Short mmCIF file of C-alpha atoms and ligand atoms in Angstrom, two decimals:
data_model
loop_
_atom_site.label_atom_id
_atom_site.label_comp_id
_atom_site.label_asym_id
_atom_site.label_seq_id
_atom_site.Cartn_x
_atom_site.Cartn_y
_atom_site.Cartn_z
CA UNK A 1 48.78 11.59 -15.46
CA UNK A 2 47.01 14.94 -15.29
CA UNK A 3 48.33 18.43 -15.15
CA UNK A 4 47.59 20.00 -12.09
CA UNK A 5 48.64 23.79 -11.65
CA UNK A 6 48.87 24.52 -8.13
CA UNK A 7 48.08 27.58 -6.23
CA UNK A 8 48.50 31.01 -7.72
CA UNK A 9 48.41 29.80 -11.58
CA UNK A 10 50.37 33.35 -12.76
CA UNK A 11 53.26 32.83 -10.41
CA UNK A 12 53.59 29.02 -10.76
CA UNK A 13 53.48 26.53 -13.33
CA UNK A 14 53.82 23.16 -11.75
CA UNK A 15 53.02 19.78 -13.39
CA UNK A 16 51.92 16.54 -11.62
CA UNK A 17 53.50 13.24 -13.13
CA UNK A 18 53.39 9.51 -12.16
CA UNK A 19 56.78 9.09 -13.15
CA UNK A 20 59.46 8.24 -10.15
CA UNK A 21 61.49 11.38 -8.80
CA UNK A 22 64.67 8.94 -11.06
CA UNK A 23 62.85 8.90 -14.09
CA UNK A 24 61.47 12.65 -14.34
CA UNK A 25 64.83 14.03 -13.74
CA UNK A 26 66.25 11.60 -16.67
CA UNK A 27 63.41 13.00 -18.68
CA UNK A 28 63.75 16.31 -17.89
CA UNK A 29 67.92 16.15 -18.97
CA UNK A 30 66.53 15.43 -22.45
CA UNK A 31 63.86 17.98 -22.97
CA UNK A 32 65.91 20.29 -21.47
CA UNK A 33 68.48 19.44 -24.34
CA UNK A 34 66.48 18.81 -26.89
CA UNK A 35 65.10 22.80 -26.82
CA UNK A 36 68.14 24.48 -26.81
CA UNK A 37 68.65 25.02 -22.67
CA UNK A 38 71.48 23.37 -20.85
CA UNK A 39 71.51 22.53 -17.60
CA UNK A 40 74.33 24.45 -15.26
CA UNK A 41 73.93 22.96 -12.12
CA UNK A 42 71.79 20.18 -10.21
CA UNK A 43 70.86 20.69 -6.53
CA UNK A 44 69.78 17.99 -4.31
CA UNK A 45 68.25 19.28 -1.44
CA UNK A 46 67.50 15.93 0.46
CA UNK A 47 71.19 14.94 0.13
CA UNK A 48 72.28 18.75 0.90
CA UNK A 49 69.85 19.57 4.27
CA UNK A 50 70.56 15.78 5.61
CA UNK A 51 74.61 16.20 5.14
CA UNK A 52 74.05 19.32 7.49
CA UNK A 53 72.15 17.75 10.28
CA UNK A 54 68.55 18.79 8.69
CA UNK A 55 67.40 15.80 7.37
CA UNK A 56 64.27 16.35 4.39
CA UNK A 57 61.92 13.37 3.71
CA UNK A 58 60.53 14.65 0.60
CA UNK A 59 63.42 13.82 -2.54
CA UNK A 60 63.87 17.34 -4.28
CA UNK A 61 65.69 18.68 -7.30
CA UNK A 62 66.31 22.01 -8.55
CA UNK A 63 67.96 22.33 -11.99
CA UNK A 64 69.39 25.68 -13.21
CA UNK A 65 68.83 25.76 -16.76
CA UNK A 66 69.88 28.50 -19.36
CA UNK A 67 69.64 29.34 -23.47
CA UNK A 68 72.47 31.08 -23.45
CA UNK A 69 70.77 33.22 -26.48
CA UNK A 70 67.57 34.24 -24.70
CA UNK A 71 69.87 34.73 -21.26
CA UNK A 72 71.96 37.06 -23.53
CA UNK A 73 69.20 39.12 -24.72
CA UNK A 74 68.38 39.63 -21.24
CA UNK A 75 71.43 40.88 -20.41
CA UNK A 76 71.87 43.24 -22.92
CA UNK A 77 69.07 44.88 -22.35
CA UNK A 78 68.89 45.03 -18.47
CA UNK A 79 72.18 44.19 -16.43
CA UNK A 80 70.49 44.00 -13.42
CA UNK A 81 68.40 40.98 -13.88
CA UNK A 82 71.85 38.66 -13.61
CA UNK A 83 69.86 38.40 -10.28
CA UNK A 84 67.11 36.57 -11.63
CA UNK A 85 69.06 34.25 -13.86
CA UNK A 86 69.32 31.20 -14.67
CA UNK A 87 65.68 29.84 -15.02
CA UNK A 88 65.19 27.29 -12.13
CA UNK A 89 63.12 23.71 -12.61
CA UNK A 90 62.51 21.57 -9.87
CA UNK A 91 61.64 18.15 -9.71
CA UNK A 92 60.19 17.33 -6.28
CA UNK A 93 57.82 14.82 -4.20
CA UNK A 94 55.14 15.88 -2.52
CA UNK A 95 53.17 13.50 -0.81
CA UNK A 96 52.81 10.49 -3.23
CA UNK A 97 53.50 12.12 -5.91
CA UNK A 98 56.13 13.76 -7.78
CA UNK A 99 55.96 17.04 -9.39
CA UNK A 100 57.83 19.03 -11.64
CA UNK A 101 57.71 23.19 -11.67
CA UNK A 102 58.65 26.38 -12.05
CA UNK A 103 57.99 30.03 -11.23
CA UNK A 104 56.89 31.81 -14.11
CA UNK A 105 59.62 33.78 -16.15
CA UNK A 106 56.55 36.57 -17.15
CA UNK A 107 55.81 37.20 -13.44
CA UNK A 108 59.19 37.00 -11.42
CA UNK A 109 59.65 39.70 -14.08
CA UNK A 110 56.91 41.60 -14.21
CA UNK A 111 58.02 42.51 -10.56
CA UNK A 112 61.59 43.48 -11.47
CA UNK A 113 60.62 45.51 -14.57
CA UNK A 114 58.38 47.31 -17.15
CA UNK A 115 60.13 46.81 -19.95
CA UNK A 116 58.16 45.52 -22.91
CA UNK A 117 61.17 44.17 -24.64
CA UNK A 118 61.84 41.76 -22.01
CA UNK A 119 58.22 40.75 -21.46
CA UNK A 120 58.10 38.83 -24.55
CA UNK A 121 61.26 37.79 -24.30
CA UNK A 122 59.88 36.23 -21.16
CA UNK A 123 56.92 34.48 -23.05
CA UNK A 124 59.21 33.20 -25.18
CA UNK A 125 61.12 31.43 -22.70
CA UNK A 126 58.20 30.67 -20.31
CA UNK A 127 56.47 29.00 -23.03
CA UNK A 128 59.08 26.73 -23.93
CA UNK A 129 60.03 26.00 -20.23
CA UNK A 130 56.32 24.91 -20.07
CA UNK A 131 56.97 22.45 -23.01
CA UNK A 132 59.62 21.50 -21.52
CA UNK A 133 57.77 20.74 -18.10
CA UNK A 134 54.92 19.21 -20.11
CA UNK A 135 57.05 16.80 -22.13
CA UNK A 136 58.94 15.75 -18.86
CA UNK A 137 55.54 14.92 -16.91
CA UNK A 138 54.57 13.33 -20.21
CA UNK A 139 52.03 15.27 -21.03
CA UNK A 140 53.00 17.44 -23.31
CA UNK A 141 51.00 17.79 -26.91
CA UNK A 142 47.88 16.44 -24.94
CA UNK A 143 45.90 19.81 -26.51
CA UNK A 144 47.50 19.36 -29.86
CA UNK A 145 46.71 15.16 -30.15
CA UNK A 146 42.86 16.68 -29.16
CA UNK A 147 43.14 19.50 -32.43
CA UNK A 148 44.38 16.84 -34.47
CA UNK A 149 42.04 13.64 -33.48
CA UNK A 150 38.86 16.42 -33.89
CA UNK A 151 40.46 17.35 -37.44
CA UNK A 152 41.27 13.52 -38.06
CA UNK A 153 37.46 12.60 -37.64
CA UNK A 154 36.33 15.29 -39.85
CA UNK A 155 38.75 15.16 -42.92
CA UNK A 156 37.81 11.47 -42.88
CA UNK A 157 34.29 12.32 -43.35
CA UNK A 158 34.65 14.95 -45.96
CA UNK A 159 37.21 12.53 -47.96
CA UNK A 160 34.20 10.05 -47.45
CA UNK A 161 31.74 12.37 -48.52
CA UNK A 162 33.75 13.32 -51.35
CA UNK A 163 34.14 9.71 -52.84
CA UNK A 164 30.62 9.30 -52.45
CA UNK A 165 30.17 12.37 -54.55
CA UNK A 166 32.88 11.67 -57.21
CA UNK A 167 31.08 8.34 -57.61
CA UNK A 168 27.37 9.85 -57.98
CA UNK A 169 29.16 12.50 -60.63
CA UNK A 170 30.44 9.93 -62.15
CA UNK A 171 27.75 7.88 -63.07
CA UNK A 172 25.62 10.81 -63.99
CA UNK A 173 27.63 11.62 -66.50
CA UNK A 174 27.87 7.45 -67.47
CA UNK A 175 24.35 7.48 -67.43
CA UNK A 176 23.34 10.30 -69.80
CA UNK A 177 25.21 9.97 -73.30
CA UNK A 178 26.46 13.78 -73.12
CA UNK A 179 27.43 15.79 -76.34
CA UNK A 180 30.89 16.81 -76.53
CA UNK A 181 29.98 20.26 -74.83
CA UNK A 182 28.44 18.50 -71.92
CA UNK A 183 31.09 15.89 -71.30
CA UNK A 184 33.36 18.87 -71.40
CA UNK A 185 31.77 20.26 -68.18
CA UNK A 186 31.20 17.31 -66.70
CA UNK A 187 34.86 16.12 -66.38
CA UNK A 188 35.26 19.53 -65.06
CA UNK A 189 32.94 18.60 -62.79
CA UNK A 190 34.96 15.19 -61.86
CA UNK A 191 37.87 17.19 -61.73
CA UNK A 192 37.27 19.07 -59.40
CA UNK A 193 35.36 16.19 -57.08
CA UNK A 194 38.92 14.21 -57.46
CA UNK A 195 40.89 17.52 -56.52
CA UNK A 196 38.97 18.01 -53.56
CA UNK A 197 39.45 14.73 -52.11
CA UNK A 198 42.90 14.56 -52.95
CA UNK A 199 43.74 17.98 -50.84
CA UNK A 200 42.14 16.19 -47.68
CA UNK A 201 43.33 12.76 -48.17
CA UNK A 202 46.97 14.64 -48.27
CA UNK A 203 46.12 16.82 -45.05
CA UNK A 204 44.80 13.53 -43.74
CA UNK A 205 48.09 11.95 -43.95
CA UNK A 206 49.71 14.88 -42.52
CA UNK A 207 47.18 14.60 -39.58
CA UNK A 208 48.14 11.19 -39.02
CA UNK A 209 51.95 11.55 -39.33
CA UNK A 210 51.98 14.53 -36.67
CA UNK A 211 49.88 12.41 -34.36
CA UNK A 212 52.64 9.29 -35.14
CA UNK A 213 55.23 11.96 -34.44
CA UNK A 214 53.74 12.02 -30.74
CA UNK A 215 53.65 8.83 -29.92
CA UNK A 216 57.31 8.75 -31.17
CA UNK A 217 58.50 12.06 -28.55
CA UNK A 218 59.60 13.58 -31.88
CA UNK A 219 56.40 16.02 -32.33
CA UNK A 220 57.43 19.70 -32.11
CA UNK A 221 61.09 19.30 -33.38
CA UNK A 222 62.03 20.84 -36.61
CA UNK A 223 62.67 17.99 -39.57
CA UNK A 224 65.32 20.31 -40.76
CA UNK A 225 67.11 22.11 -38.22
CA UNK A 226 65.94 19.89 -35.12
CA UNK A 227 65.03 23.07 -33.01
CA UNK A 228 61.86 23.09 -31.00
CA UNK A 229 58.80 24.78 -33.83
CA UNK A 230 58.00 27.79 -31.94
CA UNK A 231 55.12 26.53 -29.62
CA UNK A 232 52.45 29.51 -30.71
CA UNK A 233 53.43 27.85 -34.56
CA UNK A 234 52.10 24.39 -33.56
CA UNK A 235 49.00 26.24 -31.75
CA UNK A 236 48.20 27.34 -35.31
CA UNK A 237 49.21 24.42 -37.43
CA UNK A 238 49.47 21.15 -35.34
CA UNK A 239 50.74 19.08 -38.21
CA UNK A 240 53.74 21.66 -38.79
CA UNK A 241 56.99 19.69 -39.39
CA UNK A 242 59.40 22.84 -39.39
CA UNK A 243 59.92 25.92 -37.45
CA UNK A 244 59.00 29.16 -39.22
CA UNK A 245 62.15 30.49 -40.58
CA UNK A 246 62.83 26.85 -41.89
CA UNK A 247 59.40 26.77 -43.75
CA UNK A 248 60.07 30.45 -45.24
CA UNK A 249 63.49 29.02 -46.78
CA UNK A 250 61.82 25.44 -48.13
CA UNK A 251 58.84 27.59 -49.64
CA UNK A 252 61.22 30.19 -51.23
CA UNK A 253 63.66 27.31 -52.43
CA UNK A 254 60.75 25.29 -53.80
CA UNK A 255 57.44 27.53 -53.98
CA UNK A 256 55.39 24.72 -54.60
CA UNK A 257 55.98 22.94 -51.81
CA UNK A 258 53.52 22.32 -49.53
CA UNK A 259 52.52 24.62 -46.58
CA UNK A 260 54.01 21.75 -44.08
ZN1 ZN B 1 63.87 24.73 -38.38
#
């Protein structure tokens, strides 16, 4: 499974999936759920052009999907662009393959308007429509599993390093017969050799429980609210387990909780 983007790569995002036509669509029901869109209406074009007397080979789907939140916004702000709503996602075959897409939300409006307001509203949605495409082509989090396997491989070397270190202290200080100053420094010394290895054997396990969390489908979801974590969040902190505004409340409830 590889992502292909076809053609002009500002005005479409399309992804290529080896999933049957059946399955994407099932998939794409449940991402479309899971972040906050519902799905208004289904077309099926094959069934639709045959019934008239133009029969289509190719099996093709468009769903109308909407946040009624970010749709909204929208609307409040420019009336006009009812036009241009809902956001459309097609499932479709093309040749062997099936393929799941969408015209960007940043560049059908970039032609309709100027407004900066809306533009990132637009990035917004486009970027979670893009999860959403990624997730149903299954593969989605393919960039964050790469961040977190590189950050896997070296945490395990520093926590190794760090042993090897805490050890070598450790009988240095074994090996002398220090004076009560010395030994003094010296468990500082151990100290902070066991601290350091303890703050990357815990981001270790936080490395390995996001990458779990992927293999699962429930990487990118919120542990306490179950929203989608706002995609640019995850860019920054792959092992994230809650959305921003659900972090701010845990850290102000319990400062010294961790930054996960
Ligand atoms: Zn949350």
């Amino acid at each position: 499974m590889e992502n292909t983007i076809l053609s002009d790569a500002h005005m479409y995002y399309i992804a290529t999936t080896s999933k049957t036509v059946a399955d994407a669509t099932r998939d794409l029901e449940i991402a479309v759920q899971k972040h906050g869109f519902g799905v208004l209406h289904v077309y099926d074009l094959k069934e639709m052009l045959t019934r008239k007397g133009h029969p289509l080979n190719a099996e093709c789907r468009i769903y109308e999907v909407c946040n009624p939140k970010q749709a909204s916004l929208v609307l409040q702000r420019d009336i006009r662009l009812n036009a241009a709503l809902p956001c459309r996602i097609s499932v479709f075959e093309d040749g062997e393959s099936t393929k799941i897409g969408t015209i960007l939300p940043t560049a059908m409006l970039s032609m309709l308007s100027s407004d900066r307001e809306l533009a990132s509203i637009a990035a917004n949605v486009e970027a979670v429509i893009k999860t959403i495409i990624d997730e149903t082509a299954g593969t989605a989090w393919s960039a964050a599993r790469q961040t977190l396997l590189a950050r896997r491989a070296s945490l395990a070397a520093e926590v190794a390093s760090g042993a090897a270190k805490l050890k070598a202290d450790r009988e240095g200080v074994l090996g002398n017969v220090p004076d009560s100053g010395e030994l003094a420094n010296a468990n500082l010394v151990l100290d902070v050799d066991r601290a350091e290895v303890e703050r990357d054997v815990t981001e270790l396990a936080a490395v390995d429980a996001a990458l779990q969390r992927i293999d699962t489908g429930a990487y990118g979801m919120c542990v306490t609210c179950r929203e989608a974590i706002q995609p640019t969040r995850l860019v920054q902190l792959p092992e994230a387990t809650r959305c921003l505004p659900c972090q701010s409340e845990t850290e102000r409830l319990a400062p010294a909780h961790t930054r996960l």
